[in-house]
Structure formats: structure tokens, C-alpha cells
Short mmCIF file of C-alpha atoms in Angstrom, two decimals:
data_model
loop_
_atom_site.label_atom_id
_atom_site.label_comp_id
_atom_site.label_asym_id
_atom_site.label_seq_id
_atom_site.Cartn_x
_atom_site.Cartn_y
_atom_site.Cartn_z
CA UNK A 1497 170.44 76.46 144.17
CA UNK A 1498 171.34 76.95 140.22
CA UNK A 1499 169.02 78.52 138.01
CA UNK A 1500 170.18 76.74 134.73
CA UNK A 1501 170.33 79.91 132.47
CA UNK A 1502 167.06 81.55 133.60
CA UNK A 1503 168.31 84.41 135.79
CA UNK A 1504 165.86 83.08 138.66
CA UNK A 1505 163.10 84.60 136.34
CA UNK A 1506 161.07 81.01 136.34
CA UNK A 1507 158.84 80.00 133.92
CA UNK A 1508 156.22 83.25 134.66
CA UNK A 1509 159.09 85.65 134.49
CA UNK A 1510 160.13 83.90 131.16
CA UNK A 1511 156.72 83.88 130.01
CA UNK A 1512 156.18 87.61 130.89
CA UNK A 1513 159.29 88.58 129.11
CA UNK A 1514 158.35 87.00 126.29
CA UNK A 1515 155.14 88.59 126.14
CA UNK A 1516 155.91 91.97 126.58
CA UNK A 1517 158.67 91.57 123.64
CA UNK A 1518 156.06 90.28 121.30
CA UNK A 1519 153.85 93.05 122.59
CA UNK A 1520 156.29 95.76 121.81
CA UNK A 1521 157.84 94.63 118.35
CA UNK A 1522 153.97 94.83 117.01
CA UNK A 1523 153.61 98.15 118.20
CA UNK A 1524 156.73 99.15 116.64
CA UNK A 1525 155.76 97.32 113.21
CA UNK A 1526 152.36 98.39 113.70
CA UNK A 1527 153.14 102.23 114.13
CA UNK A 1528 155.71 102.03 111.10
CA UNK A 1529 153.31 100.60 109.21
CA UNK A 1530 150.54 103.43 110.20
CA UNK A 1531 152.92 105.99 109.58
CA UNK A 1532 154.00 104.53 106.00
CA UNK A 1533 150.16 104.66 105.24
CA UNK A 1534 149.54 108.29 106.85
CA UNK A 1535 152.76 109.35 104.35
CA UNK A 1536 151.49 107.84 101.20
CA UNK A 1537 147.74 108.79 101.65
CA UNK A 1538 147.19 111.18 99.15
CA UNK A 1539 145.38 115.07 100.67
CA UNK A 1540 142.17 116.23 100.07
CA UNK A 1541 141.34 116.31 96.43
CA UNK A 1542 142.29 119.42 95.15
CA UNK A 1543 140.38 122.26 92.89
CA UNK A 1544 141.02 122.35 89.45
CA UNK A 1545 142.60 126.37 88.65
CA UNK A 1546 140.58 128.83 88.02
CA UNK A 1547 137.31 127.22 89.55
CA UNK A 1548 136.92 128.72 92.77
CA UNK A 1549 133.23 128.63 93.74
CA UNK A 1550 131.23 132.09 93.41
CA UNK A 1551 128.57 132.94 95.66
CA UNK A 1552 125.85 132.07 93.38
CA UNK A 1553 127.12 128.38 93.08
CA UNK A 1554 127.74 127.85 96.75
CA UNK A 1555 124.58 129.49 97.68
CA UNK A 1556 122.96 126.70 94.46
CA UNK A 1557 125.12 124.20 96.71
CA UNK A 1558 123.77 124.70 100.36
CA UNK A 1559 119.47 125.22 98.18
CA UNK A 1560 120.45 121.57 96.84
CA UNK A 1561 121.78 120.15 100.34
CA UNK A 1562 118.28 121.21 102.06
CA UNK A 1563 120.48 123.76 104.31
CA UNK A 1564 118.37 126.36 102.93
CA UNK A 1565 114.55 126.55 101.43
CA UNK A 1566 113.06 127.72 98.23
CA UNK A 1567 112.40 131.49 99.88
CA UNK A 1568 115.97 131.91 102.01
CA UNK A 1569 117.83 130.89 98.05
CA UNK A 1570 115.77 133.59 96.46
CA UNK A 1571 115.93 136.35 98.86
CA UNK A 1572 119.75 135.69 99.11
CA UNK A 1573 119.85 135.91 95.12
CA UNK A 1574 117.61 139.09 95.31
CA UNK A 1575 120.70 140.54 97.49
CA UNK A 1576 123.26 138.58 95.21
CA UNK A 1577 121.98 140.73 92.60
CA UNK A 1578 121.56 143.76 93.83
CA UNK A 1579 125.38 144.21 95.01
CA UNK A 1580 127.76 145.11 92.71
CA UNK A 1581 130.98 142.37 92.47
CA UNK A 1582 134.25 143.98 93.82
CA UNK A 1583 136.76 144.08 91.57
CA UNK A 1584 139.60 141.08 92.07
CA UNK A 1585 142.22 141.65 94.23
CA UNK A 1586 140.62 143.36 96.97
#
């Protein structure tokens, strides 16, 4: 019997090879391109210096979300207030 250059794959087997090559060269150019993207995307956006949020304008923050009503954002103020700041550093 001669197998004219097929191996005695066949057609299927030929077919099936063929397949699974296209199959695995798009995951290879699909996961380089996925990585290229995760590598250029840019981070979170960052802070600009010197504006770190104080407690008063995160506690403004979470009153304008809805996280908190009118009487939790002035009872937390009250206390706001009432404590001295700590010095930096500490």
C-alpha cells in the first residue's frame, strides 16, 4: 500500500493537523498581542503631589456618594473637630 506523502494520516488526520496548527498559532498571536496591550496600558491614574485626601474631604466624598446620611456626616464632623490633628510624620 503507498501512502503518497501523507504518513498514513488520511485526509481526517491531515485535516486535524491542520486544525490544531491554526488553533495554536492564534493563541500564540493572540496571547502576544494581550500581553503587548497589558504592557502598554497605562496604571491607575495617579494623585497629583501634595493632594492626599484629609478626613474631612473623604468623609464630604462617601456624604456625596449616599454611603452616609445628613446626621452620620455631621456627627462624624462633630468628632472631626473635636480631635486635635497629629502632627506629620507620626
Amino acid at each position: 500500500m503507498m501512502y503518497y506523502g501523507t504518513y498514513g494520516m488520511g485526509l481526517w488526520g491531515m485535516l486535524f493537523m491542520l486544525v490544531g496548527s491554526v488553533l495554536l498559532w492564534g493563541l500564540v498571536v493572540g496571547g502576544a498581542v494581550l500581553l503587548a496591550h497589558y504592557l502598554r496600558s497605562p496604571g491607575p491614574p495617579a494623585r497629583p503631589a501634595g493632594e492626599d485626601p484629609t478626613a474631612r474631604h473623604l468623609l464630604a466624598q462617601r456624604f456625596a456618594r449616599g454611603e452616609i446620611d445628613e446626621n452620620e456626616y455631621h456627627r462624624r464632623l462633630s468628632v472631626l473637630d473635636a480631635t486635635p490633628p497629629r502632627p506629620p510624620g507620626r
